[in-house]
Tab-separated table of C-alpha atoms and ligand atoms in Angstrom:
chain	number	residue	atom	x	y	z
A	1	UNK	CA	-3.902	-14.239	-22.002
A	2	UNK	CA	-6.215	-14.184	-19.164
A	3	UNK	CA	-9.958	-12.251	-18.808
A	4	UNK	CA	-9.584	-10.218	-15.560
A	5	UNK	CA	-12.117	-7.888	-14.041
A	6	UNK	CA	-10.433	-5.357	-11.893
A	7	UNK	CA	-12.218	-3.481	-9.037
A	8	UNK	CA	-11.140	0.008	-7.504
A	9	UNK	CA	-9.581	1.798	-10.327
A	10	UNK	CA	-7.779	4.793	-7.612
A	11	UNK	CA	-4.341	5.876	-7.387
A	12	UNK	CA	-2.571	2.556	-7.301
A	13	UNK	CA	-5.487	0.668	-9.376
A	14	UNK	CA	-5.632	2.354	-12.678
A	15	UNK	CA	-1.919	2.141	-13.276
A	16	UNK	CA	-2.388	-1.399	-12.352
A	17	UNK	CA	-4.815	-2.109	-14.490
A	18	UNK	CA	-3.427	-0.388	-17.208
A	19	UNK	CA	-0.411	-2.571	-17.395
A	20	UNK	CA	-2.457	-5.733	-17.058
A	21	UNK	CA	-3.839	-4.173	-20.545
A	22	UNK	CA	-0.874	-3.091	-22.089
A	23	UNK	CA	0.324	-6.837	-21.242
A	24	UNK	CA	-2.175	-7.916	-23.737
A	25	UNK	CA	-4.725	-9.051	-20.988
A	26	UNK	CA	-8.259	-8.619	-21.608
A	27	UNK	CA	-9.487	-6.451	-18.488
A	28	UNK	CA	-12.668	-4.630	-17.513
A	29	UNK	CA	-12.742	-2.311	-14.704
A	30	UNK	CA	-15.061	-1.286	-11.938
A	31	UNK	CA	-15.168	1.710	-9.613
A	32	UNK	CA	-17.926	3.448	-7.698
A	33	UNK	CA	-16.777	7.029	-7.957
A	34	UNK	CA	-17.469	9.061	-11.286
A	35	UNK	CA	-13.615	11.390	-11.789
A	36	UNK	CA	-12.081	7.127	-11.427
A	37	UNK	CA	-14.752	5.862	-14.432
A	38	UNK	CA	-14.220	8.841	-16.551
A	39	UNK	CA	-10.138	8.874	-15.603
A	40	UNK	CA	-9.648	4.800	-16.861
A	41	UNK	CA	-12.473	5.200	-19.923
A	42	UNK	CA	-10.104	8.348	-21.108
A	43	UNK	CA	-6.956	5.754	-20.613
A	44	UNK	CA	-8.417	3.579	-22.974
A	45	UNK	CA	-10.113	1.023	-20.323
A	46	UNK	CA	-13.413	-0.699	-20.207
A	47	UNK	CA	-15.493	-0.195	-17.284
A	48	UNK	CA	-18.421	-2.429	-16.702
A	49	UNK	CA	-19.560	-3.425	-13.213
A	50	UNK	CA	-21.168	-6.490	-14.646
A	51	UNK	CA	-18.452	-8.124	-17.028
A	52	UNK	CA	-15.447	-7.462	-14.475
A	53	UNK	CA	-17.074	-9.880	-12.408
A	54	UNK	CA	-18.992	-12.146	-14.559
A	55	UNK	CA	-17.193	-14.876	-16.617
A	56	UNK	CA	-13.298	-13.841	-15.983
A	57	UNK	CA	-10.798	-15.968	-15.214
A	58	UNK	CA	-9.186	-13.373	-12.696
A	59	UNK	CA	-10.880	-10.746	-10.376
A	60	UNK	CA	-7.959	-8.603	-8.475
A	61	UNK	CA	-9.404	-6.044	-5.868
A	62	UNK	CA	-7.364	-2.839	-5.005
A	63	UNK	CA	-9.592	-0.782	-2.499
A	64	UNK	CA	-9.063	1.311	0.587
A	65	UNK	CA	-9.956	-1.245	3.360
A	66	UNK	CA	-11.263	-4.345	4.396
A	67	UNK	CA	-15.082	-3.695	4.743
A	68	UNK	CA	-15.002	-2.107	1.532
A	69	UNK	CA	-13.258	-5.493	0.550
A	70	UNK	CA	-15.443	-7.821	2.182
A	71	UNK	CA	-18.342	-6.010	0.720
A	72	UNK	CA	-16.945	-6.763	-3.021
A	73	UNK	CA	-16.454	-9.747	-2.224
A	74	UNK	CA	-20.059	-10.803	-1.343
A	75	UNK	CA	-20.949	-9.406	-4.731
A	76	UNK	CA	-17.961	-11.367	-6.348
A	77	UNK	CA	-18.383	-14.438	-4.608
A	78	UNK	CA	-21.949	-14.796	-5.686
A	79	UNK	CA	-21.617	-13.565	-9.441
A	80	UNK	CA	-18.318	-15.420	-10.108
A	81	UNK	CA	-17.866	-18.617	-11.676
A	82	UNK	CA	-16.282	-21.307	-9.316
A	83	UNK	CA	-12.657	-21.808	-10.004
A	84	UNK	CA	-12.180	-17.443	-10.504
A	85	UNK	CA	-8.544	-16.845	-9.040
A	86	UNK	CA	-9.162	-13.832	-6.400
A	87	UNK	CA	-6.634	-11.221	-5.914
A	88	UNK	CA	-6.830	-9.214	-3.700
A	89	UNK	CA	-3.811	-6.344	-3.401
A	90	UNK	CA	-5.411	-3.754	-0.897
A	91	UNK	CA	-3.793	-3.170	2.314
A	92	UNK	CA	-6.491	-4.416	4.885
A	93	UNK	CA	-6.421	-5.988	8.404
A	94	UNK	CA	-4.993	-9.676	8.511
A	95	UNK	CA	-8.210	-11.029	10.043
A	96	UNK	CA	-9.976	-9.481	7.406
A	97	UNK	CA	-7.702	-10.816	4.503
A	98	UNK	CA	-7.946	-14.301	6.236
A	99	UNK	CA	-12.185	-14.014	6.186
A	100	UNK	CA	-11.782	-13.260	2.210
A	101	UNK	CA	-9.932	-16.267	1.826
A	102	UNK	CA	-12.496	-18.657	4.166
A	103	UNK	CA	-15.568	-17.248	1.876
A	104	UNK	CA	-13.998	-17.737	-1.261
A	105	UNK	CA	-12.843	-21.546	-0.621
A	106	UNK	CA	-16.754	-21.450	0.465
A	107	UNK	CA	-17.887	-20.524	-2.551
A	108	UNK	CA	-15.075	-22.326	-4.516
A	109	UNK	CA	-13.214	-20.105	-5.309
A	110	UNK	CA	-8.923	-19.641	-5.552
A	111	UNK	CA	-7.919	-16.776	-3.547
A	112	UNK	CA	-4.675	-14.575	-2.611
A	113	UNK	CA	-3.724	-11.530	-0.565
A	114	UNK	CA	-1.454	-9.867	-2.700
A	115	UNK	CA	-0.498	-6.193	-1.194
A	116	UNK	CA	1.903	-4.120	-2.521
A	117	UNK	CA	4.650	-2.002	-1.703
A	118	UNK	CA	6.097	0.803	-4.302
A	119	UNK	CA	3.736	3.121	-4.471
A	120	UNK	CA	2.104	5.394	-7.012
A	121	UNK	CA	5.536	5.400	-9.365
A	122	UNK	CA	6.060	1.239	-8.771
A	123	UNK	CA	2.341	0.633	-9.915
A	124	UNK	CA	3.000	3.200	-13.052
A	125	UNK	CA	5.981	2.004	-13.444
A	126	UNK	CA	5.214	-1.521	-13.285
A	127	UNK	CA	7.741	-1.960	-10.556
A	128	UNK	CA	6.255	-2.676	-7.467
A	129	UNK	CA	6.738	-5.272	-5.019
A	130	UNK	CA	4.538	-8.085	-4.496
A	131	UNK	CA	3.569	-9.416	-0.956
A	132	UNK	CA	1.550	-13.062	-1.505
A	133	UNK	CA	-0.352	-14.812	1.221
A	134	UNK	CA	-2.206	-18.477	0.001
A	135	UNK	CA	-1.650	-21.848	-1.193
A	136	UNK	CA	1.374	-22.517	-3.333
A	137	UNK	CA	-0.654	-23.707	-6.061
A	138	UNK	CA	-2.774	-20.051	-6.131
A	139	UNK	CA	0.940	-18.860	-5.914
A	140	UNK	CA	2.246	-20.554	-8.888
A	141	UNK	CA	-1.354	-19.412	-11.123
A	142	UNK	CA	-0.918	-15.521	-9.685
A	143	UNK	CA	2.732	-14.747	-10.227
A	144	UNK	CA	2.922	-14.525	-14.024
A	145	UNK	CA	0.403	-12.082	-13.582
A	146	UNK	CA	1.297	-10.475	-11.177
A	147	UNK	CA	5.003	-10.138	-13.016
A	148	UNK	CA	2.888	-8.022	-15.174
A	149	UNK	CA	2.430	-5.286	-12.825
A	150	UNK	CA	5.718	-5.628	-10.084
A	151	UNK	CA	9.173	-6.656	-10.589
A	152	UNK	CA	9.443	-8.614	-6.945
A	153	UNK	CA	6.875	-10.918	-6.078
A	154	UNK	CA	7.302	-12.736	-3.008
A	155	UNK	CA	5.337	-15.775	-1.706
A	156	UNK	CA	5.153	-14.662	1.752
A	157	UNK	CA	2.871	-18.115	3.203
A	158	UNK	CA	-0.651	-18.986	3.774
A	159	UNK	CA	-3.818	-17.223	3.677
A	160	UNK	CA	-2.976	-13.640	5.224
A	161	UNK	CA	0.895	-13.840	5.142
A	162	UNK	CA	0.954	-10.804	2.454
A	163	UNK	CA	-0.682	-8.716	4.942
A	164	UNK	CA	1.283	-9.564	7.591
A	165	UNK	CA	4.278	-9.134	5.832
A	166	UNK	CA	3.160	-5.736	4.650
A	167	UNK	CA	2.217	-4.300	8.422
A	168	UNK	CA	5.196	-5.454	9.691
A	169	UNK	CA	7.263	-4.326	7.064
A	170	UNK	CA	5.405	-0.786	7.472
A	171	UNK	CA	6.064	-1.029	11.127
A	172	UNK	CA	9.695	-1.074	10.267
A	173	UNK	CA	9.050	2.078	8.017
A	174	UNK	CA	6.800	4.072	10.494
A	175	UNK	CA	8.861	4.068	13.193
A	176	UNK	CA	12.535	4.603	11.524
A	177	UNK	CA	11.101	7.528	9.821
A	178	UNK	CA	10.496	9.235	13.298
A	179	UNK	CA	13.654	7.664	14.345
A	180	UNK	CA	15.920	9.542	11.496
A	181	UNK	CA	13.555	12.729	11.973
A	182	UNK	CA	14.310	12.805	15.969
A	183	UNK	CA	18.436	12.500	14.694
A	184	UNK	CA	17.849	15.312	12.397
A	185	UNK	CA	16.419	17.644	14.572
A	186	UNK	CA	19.009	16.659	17.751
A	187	UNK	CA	21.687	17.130	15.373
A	188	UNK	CA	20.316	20.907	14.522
A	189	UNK	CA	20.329	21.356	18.134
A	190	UNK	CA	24.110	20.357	18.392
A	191	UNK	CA	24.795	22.449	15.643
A	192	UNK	CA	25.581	19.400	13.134
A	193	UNK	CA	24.245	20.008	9.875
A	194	UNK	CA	22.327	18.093	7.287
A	195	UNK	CA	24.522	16.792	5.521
A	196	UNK	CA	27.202	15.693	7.592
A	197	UNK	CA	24.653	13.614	9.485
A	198	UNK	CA	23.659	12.173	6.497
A	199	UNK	CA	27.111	11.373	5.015
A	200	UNK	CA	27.908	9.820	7.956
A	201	UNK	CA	24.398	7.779	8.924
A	202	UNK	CA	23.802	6.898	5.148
A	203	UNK	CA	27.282	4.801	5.415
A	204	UNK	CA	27.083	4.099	9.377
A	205	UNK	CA	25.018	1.697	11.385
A	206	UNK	CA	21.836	4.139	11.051
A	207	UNK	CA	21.452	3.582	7.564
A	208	UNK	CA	17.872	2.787	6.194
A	209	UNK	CA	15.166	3.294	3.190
A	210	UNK	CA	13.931	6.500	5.397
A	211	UNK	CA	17.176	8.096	5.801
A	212	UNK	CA	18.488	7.283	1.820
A	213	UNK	CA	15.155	7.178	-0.202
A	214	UNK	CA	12.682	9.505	2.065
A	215	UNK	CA	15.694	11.855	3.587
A	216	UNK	CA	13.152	13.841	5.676
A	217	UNK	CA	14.880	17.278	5.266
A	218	UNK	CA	15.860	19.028	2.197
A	219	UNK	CA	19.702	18.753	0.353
A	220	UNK	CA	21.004	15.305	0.860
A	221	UNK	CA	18.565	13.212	-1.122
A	222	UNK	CA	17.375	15.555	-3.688
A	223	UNK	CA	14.266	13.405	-4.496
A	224	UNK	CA	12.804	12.910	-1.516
A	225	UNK	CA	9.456	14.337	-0.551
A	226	UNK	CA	11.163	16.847	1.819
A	227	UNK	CA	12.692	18.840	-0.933
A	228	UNK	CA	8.869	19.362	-2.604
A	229	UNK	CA	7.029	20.908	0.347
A	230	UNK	CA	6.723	17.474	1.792
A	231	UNK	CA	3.956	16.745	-1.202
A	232	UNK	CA	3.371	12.920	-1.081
A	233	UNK	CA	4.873	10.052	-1.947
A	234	UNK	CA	3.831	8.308	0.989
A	235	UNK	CA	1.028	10.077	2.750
A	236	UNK	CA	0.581	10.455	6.186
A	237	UNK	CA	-2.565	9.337	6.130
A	238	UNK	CA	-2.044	5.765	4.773
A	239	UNK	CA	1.375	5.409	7.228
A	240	UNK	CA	-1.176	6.227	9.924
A	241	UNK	CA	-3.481	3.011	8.299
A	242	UNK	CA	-1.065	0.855	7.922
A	243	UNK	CA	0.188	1.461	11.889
A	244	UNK	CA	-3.035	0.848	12.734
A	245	UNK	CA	-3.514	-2.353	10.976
A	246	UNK	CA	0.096	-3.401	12.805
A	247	UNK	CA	-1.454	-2.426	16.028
A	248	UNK	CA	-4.630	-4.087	15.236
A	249	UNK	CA	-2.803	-7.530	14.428
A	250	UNK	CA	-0.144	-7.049	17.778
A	251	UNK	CA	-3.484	-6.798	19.881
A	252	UNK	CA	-4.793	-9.964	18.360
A	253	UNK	CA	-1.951	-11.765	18.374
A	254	UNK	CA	-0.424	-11.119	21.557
A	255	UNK	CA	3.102	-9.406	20.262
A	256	UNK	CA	4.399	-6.572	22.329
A	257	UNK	CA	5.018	-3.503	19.565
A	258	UNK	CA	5.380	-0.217	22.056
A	259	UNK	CA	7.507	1.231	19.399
A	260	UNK	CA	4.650	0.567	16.881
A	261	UNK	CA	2.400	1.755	19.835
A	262	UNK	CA	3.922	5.086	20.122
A	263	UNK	CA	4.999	5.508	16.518
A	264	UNK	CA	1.183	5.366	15.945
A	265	UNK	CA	0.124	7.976	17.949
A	266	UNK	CA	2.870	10.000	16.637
A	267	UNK	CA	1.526	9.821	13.427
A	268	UNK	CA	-2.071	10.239	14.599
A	269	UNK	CA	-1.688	13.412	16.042
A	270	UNK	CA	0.322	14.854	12.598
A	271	UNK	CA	-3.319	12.811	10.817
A	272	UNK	CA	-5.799	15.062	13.439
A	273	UNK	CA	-4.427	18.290	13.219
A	274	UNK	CA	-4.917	18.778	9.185
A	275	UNK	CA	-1.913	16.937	8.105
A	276	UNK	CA	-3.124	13.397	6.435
A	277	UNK	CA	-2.016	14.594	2.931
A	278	UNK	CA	1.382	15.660	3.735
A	279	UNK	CA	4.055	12.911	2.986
A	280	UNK	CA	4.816	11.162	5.741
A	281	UNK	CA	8.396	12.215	6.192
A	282	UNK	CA	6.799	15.580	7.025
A	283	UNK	CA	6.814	13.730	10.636
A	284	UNK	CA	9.602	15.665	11.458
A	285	UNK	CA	8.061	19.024	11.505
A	286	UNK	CA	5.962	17.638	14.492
A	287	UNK	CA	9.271	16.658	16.213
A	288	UNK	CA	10.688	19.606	15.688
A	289	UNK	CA	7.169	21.283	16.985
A	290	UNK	CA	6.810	23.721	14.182
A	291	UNK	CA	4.859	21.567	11.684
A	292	UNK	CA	4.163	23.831	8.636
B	301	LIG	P1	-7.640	5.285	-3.841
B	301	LIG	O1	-8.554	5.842	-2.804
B	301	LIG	O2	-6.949	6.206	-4.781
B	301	LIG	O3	-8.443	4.209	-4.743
B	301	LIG	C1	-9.413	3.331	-4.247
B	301	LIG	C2	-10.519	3.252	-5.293
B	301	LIG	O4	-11.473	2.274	-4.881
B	301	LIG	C3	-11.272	4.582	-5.452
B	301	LIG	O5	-11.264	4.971	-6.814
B	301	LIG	C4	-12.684	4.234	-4.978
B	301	LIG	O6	-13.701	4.949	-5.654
B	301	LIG	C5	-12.745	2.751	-5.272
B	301	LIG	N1	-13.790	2.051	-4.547
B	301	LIG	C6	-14.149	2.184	-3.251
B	301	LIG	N2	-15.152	1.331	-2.961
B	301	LIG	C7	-15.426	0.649	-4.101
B	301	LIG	C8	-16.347	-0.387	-4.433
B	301	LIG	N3	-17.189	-0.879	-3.531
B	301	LIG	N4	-16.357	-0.853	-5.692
B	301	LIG	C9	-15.497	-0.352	-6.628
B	301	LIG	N5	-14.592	0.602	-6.365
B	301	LIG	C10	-14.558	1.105	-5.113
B	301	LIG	O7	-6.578	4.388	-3.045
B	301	LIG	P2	-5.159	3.872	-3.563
B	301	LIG	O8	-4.104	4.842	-3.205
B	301	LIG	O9	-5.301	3.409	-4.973
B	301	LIG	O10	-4.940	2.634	-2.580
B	301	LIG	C11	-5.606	1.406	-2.770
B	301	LIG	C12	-5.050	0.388	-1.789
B	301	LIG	O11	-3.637	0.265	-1.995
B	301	LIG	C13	-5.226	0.795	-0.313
B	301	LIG	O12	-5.557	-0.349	0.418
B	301	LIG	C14	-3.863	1.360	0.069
B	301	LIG	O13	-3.592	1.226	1.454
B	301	LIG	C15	-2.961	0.469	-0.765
B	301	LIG	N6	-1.647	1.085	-1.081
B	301	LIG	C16	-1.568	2.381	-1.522
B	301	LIG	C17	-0.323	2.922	-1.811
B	301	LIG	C18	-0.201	4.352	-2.290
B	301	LIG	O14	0.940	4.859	-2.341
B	301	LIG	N7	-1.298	5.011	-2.691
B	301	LIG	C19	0.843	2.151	-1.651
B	301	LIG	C20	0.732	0.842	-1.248
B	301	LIG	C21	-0.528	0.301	-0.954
């Protein structure tokens, strides 16, 4: 069993955390904000700034961007013994997950980008999915532990290939959502209802997670957000993030996205006018110009 300090113990990280534990790891946590301390000491976990990074065999990040993550890692890299395998499993720009990975080969460090995809319930659960970007040897030390917390883990390629795989994947997700909220609301116009679209697209050509998972109206999917006031699930707020990171990474790379393009300023508007905590699905109230 492995020593592993864990940093940003939030909505995704405490769960994580918490399974690494319950695995039989020995893990200390680290947060900045008090409610996230007092929340993982009450769940049973340590939490000391020095010993998660001191002496550990594993450090795994989970915070809400790259500076933040670029910042830890200066403390990391110089309080870490050479050799520490660094995780890092926040979703953060590609450049920025390939500078992590430069400065901790610096310092001598292993290193992976290691974002996830699942959610709240997959990282309680200890189902989520597992995208991995570095060498296949940091690959082959990660995944056991990383089995811990996920039930997929994929080794996506070198140094930033999880985050690339995660934008793009969230591309996907971003703009089908507005895609099966736009069918929706033509179909109330045509005076088709609900669920005849959705019998039909769920088994047609249309078919996708956003239609059969995240149905963005209420009846057909009884789980999805749309049948609980649109509470989150998937917030708006982070869709709008991770669009932006896929815009980010098309302008640096050259790749025409106008679908991401306008998908993102979709979303940005629903962000700016008040609704960032709404699940994202709530998208279609925007369409349909009546956003509650
Ligand atoms: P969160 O805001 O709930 O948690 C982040 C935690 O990091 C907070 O507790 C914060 O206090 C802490 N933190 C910030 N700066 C710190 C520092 N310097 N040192 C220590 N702790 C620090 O966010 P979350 O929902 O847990 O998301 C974390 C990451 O996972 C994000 O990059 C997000 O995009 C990604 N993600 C989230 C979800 C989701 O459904 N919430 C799904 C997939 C991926």
């Amino acid at each position: 069993m492995a020593k592993i300090g864990f940093i940003g113990l939030g909505n995704m990280g405490l769960p994580m955390a918490l399974n690494l534990m319950k695995a039989g790891h020995e893990v200390t946590g680290h947060d900045i904000f008090p409610a996230a301390i007092e929340a993982a000491t009450n769940a049973g976990l340590r939490v000391d700034a020095q010993a998660a990074v001191q002496d550990v065999d594993i450090i795994i990040t989970m915070l809400p961007n790259g500076k933040l993550v670029l910042d830890a890692y200066k403390v990391i890299l110089a309080k870490a013994n050479p050799g520490t395998l660094l995780i890092d499993c926040s979703t953060i720009d590609v450049a920025d997950a390939r500078t992590a990975h430069d400065q901790a080969a610096t310092a001598g460090m292993l290193s992976a980008d290691a974002p996830v995809s699942g959610g709240v319930g997959g990282a309680a659960a200890g189902t989520l999915t597992f995208m991995v970007g570095g060498t296949d040897a940091v690959f082959a030390q990660a995944q056991p532990v990383l089995a811990t917390m996920g039930k997929k883990i994929v080794h996506c390629g070198s140094a930033g290939a999880g985050q690339a795989a995660k934008i793009c994947n969230n591309m996907i997700l971003g703009i089908s959502m507005i895609a099966v909220g736009e069918a929706f609301v033509l179909a109330e116009k045509l005076g088709l209802s609900h669920q005849a679209l959705y019998d039909v697209a769920s088994t047609s050509s249309g078919q996708c997670w956003s239609l059969t998972t995240y149905c963005p109206v209420p009846g057909p999917v009884p789980t999805s957000p749309a049948n609980n006031d649109y509470k989150p699930g998937f917030a708006a707020a982070l869709m709008l993030k991770d669009l932006m990171l896929s815009q980010a990474a098309a302008s640096n790379a050259g790749a025409s996205t106008a679908l991401g393009e306008h998908a993102t300023e979709i979303f940005r508007k629903f962000v700016d006018t008040g609704h960032g905590g709404t699940d994202f699905s709530g998208i279609i109230n925007e369409i349909r110009g009546k956003t509650a």
